[in-house]
mmCIF file of C-alpha atoms in Angstrom:
data_model
loop_
_atom_site.group_PDB
_atom_site.id
_atom_site.type_symbol
_atom_site.label_atom_id
_atom_site.label_comp_id
_atom_site.label_asym_id
_atom_site.label_seq_id
_atom_site.Cartn_x
_atom_site.Cartn_y
_atom_site.Cartn_z
ATOM 1 C CA ALA X 474 7.308 76.979 41.661
ATOM 2 C CA PRO X 475 7.437 73.466 40.276
ATOM 3 C CA GLY X 476 10.566 72.770 38.306
ATOM 4 C CA ARG X 477 12.212 69.950 36.430
ATOM 5 C CA SER X 478 15.794 68.907 36.449
ATOM 6 C CA PHE X 479 17.741 69.184 33.236
ATOM 7 C CA ILE X 480 21.130 68.199 31.922
ATOM 8 C CA ALA X 481 23.126 70.255 29.435
ATOM 9 C CA ARG X 482 26.175 69.050 27.548
ATOM 10 C CA PHE X 483 28.829 71.378 26.206
ATOM 11 C CA ASN X 484 31.638 71.011 23.714
ATOM 12 C CA THR X 485 35.218 71.745 24.780
ATOM 13 C CA ASN X 486 34.943 75.253 23.262
ATOM 14 C CA GLY X 487 31.980 76.070 25.549
ATOM 15 C CA SER X 488 29.219 75.811 22.940
ATOM 16 C CA LEU X 489 26.194 73.582 23.521
ATOM 17 C CA ASP X 490 26.511 70.092 22.031
ATOM 18 C CA ASN X 491 23.483 70.017 19.707
ATOM 19 C CA SER X 492 23.793 66.240 19.259
ATOM 20 C CA PHE X 493 22.626 65.794 22.857
ATOM 21 C CA GLY X 494 18.935 65.915 23.796
ATOM 22 C CA ALA X 495 17.133 68.878 22.231
ATOM 23 C CA SER X 496 19.716 71.447 21.149
ATOM 24 C CA GLY X 497 22.150 70.461 23.908
ATOM 25 C CA TYR X 498 19.599 70.116 26.728
ATOM 26 C CA LEU X 499 17.737 67.154 28.163
ATOM 27 C CA THR X 500 14.700 67.578 30.414
ATOM 28 C CA PRO X 501 13.223 64.195 31.367
ATOM 29 C CA SER X 502 9.455 64.627 31.489
ATOM 30 C CA ASP X 503 8.604 61.358 33.182
ATOM 31 C CA SER X 504 9.471 61.991 36.746
ATOM 32 C CA ILE X 505 9.027 65.244 38.521
ATOM 33 C CA GLY X 506 6.292 65.504 41.128
ATOM 34 C CA PHE X 507 7.112 69.051 42.217
ATOM 35 C CA ARG X 508 10.824 69.906 42.064
ATOM 36 C CA GLY X 509 13.694 67.912 40.689
ATOM 37 C CA TYR X 510 17.394 68.332 41.336
ATOM 38 C CA ILE X 511 20.283 66.554 39.648
ATOM 39 C CA GLN X 512 22.424 65.389 42.549
ATOM 40 C CA SER X 513 25.158 63.349 40.869
ATOM 41 C CA ILE X 514 26.326 62.307 37.398
ATOM 42 C CA ILE X 515 28.650 59.465 36.458
ATOM 43 C CA PRO X 516 30.274 60.365 33.122
ATOM 44 C CA PRO X 517 30.811 57.786 30.401
ATOM 45 C CA VAL X 518 33.670 55.408 31.106
ATOM 46 C CA ALA X 519 36.674 55.443 28.790
ATOM 47 C CA GLY X 520 36.254 52.878 26.035
ATOM 48 C CA GLY X 521 32.583 52.333 26.922
ATOM 49 C CA ASP X 522 29.464 52.844 24.824
ATOM 50 C CA GLY X 523 29.082 56.518 25.818
ATOM 51 C CA SER X 524 26.226 55.900 28.249
ATOM 52 C CA PHE X 525 26.140 57.679 31.604
ATOM 53 C CA TYR X 526 24.099 57.826 34.818
ATOM 54 C CA ALA X 527 22.333 60.734 36.484
ATOM 55 C CA ALA X 528 20.759 60.736 39.959
ATOM 56 C CA VAL X 529 17.768 63.021 40.542
ATOM 57 C CA LEU X 530 16.143 64.043 43.793
ATOM 58 C CA ASP X 531 12.401 64.367 43.186
ATOM 59 C CA TYR X 532 10.589 66.401 45.835
ATOM 60 C CA ALA X 533 6.880 65.768 46.094
ATOM 61 C CA GLN X 534 4.540 68.647 46.861
ATOM 62 C CA PHE X 535 2.113 66.240 48.484
ATOM 63 C CA GLY X 536 3.218 62.757 49.479
ATOM 64 C CA MET X 537 6.529 60.964 49.575
ATOM 65 C CA ASN X 538 9.760 62.239 48.096
ATOM 66 C CA SER X 539 11.582 59.865 45.808
ATOM 67 C CA HIS X 540 14.765 59.630 43.851
ATOM 68 C CA LEU X 541 15.525 58.467 40.369
ATOM 69 C CA VAL X 542 18.595 57.156 38.630
ATOM 70 C CA TYR X 543 18.663 57.472 34.849
ATOM 71 C CA LYS X 544 20.933 55.595 32.491
ATOM 72 C CA LEU X 545 21.211 57.612 29.309
ATOM 73 C CA GLN X 546 22.795 56.977 25.932
ATOM 74 C CA SER X 547 25.357 59.437 24.595
ATOM 75 C CA ASN X 548 22.631 61.287 22.663
ATOM 76 C CA GLY X 549 20.472 61.681 25.803
ATOM 77 C CA SER X 550 17.926 58.935 25.104
ATOM 78 C CA PHE X 551 17.179 56.358 27.806
ATOM 79 C CA VAL X 552 18.952 52.996 27.904
ATOM 80 C CA THR X 553 15.652 51.103 28.068
ATOM 81 C CA SER X 554 17.184 47.837 29.363
ATOM 82 C CA PHE X 555 18.106 49.636 32.622
ATOM 83 C CA GLY X 556 15.489 49.747 35.389
ATOM 84 C CA ASN X 557 12.032 50.504 34.052
ATOM 85 C CA GLY X 558 12.658 51.949 30.590
ATOM 86 C CA GLY X 559 15.949 53.569 31.633
ATOM 87 C CA ILE X 560 14.899 54.680 35.125
ATOM 88 C CA ILE X 561 15.157 53.358 38.679
ATOM 89 C CA ARG X 562 12.630 55.058 40.958
ATOM 90 C CA GLU X 563 12.804 54.618 44.723
ATOM 91 C CA THR X 564 10.250 56.216 46.989
ATOM 92 C CA ARG X 565 11.428 56.739 50.553
ATOM 93 C CA PRO X 566 14.055 53.989 50.621
ATOM 94 C CA GLY X 567 14.654 54.342 54.366
ATOM 95 C CA TYR X 568 12.233 54.845 57.206
ATOM 96 C CA HIS X 569 11.794 58.610 56.906
ATOM 97 C CA ASN X 570 10.430 60.853 54.182
ATOM 98 C CA GLY X 571 13.118 63.036 52.704
ATOM 99 C CA GLN X 572 15.520 60.158 52.060
ATOM 100 C CA ASP X 573 17.414 62.156 49.467
ATOM 101 C CA ILE X 574 19.822 60.582 47.019
ATOM 102 C CA ARG X 575 23.207 62.301 47.389
ATOM 103 C CA SER X 576 25.734 60.439 45.270
ATOM 104 C CA ILE X 577 26.159 57.623 42.759
ATOM 105 C CA LYS X 578 29.424 55.856 41.910
ATOM 106 C CA LEU X 579 30.607 52.867 39.943
ATOM 107 C CA ALA X 580 32.198 50.332 42.272
ATOM 108 C CA PRO X 581 35.437 48.536 41.348
ATOM 109 C CA ASP X 582 33.378 45.416 40.510
ATOM 110 C CA GLY X 583 31.353 47.435 37.950
ATOM 111 C CA SER X 584 28.200 47.673 40.046
ATOM 112 C CA LEU X 585 26.342 50.923 40.744
ATOM 113 C CA LEU X 586 26.398 52.348 44.281
ATOM 114 C CA MET X 587 23.661 54.794 45.282
ATOM 115 C CA MET X 588 23.994 56.717 48.569
ATOM 116 C CA GLY X 589 21.656 59.076 50.363
ATOM 117 C CA GLY X 590 19.805 59.848 53.530
ATOM 118 C CA SER X 591 17.609 62.265 55.343
ATOM 119 C CA ALA X 592 18.413 65.682 56.704
ATOM 120 C CA GLY X 593 18.230 64.511 60.265
ATOM 121 C CA TRP X 594 18.093 60.806 60.952
ATOM 122 C CA ALA X 595 19.751 58.260 58.763
ATOM 123 C CA PHE X 596 21.682 57.321 55.676
ATOM 124 C CA TRP X 597 21.462 54.416 53.265
ATOM 125 C CA LEU X 598 23.540 52.729 50.586
ATOM 126 C CA MET X 599 22.228 50.599 47.722
ATOM 127 C CA LYS X 600 24.106 48.384 45.316
ATOM 128 C CA ARG X 601 22.615 47.734 41.891
ATOM 129 C CA ASN X 602 23.583 45.951 38.700
ATOM 130 C CA SER X 603 24.909 48.714 36.441
ATOM 131 C CA SER X 604 23.544 47.030 33.305
ATOM 132 C CA ASP X 605 19.909 46.433 34.221
ATOM 133 C CA GLY X 606 19.491 48.265 37.567
ATOM 134 C CA SER X 607 18.428 45.208 39.534
ATOM 135 C CA PRO X 608 19.373 45.007 43.252
ATOM 136 C CA ILE X 609 22.456 42.996 44.177
ATOM 137 C CA ASN X 610 20.852 40.980 46.949
ATOM 138 C CA SER X 611 24.153 39.724 48.398
ATOM 139 C CA PHE X 612 24.881 43.316 49.506
ATOM 140 C CA GLY X 613 23.366 44.314 52.845
ATOM 141 C CA GLU X 614 19.727 43.341 53.114
ATOM 142 C CA ASN X 615 18.316 42.734 49.626
ATOM 143 C CA GLY X 616 20.785 45.198 48.118
ATOM 144 C CA MET X 617 20.505 47.953 50.739
ATOM 145 C CA LEU X 618 22.276 49.024 53.931
ATOM 146 C CA TYR X 619 20.507 51.400 56.279
ATOM 147 C CA SER X 620 21.932 53.183 59.304
ATOM 148 C CA ASP X 621 19.973 55.265 61.798
ATOM 149 C CA PRO X 622 22.559 56.415 64.348
ATOM 150 C CA THR X 623 21.167 57.821 67.562
ATOM 151 C CA SER X 624 23.774 60.586 67.722
ATOM 152 C CA GLY X 625 22.302 62.589 64.777
ATOM 153 C CA PRO X 626 21.304 64.625 63.070
ATOM 154 C CA ASP X 627 23.847 63.460 60.542
ATOM 155 C CA ILE X 628 23.487 64.348 56.875
ATOM 156 C CA PRO X 629 25.331 62.236 54.283
ATOM 157 C CA CYS X 630 27.205 64.473 51.896
ATOM 158 C CA ARG X 631 29.888 62.525 50.017
ATOM 159 C CA MET X 632 30.869 58.985 49.090
ATOM 160 C CA ILE X 633 34.240 57.763 47.869
ATOM 161 C CA ILE X 634 35.637 54.326 47.169
ATOM 162 C CA ALA X 635 39.220 53.630 48.245
ATOM 163 C CA ASP X 636 41.067 50.342 48.751
ATOM 164 C CA ASN X 637 37.829 48.382 48.124
ATOM 165 C CA LYS X 638 36.107 50.211 50.969
ATOM 166 C CA ILE X 639 33.159 52.577 50.720
ATOM 167 C CA LEU X 640 33.613 55.750 52.748
ATOM 168 C CA ILE X 641 30.620 57.992 53.474
ATOM 169 C CA GLY X 642 31.188 61.497 54.787
ATOM 170 C CA LEU X 643 28.584 62.943 57.107
ATOM 171 C CA THR X 644 27.863 66.464 58.224
ATOM 172 C CA ALA X 645 27.255 65.873 61.907
ATOM 173 C CA THR X 646 26.128 68.041 64.787
ATOM 174 C CA ASN X 647 27.313 65.598 67.419
ATOM 175 C CA GLN X 648 30.721 64.037 67.837
ATOM 176 C CA TRP X 649 30.977 60.278 67.493
ATOM 177 C CA SER X 650 33.441 58.381 69.617
#
């Protein structure tokens, strides 16, 4: 059945935080074509304004899948200066449908990294301005790197940043040399 993603926030004692969304829950109503899944959340940074990011995989019943990245205020409302009213929506960022978003991270330079890929062909990495969501065009090709290795299928599953390098873990069926 169709379903929407939702985010819940809890207090340290395990009770719902009623100051967030509607009685502790947030269900964005703008986005879901068929099924939505929260894939990754970046919590508020220490000393920041309390805003955070959430990446959502939006499966379409008919048509192209897409993904969304929300920037939300501490109370669950959208940071409207980010993306289009608080949302970045990308439909099929690579060459294949099913280009699922898998992970989002803040880079050491403060930018937003978004990583994903398909379940059988390729993976991609985007770099965006964390304040307004605009592409950082000096990264890759207009803010995006795309890799379609011929040894697949390879499914991107995790991204970490270490020593100013971006490492992407893949679940692979073939061995790379």
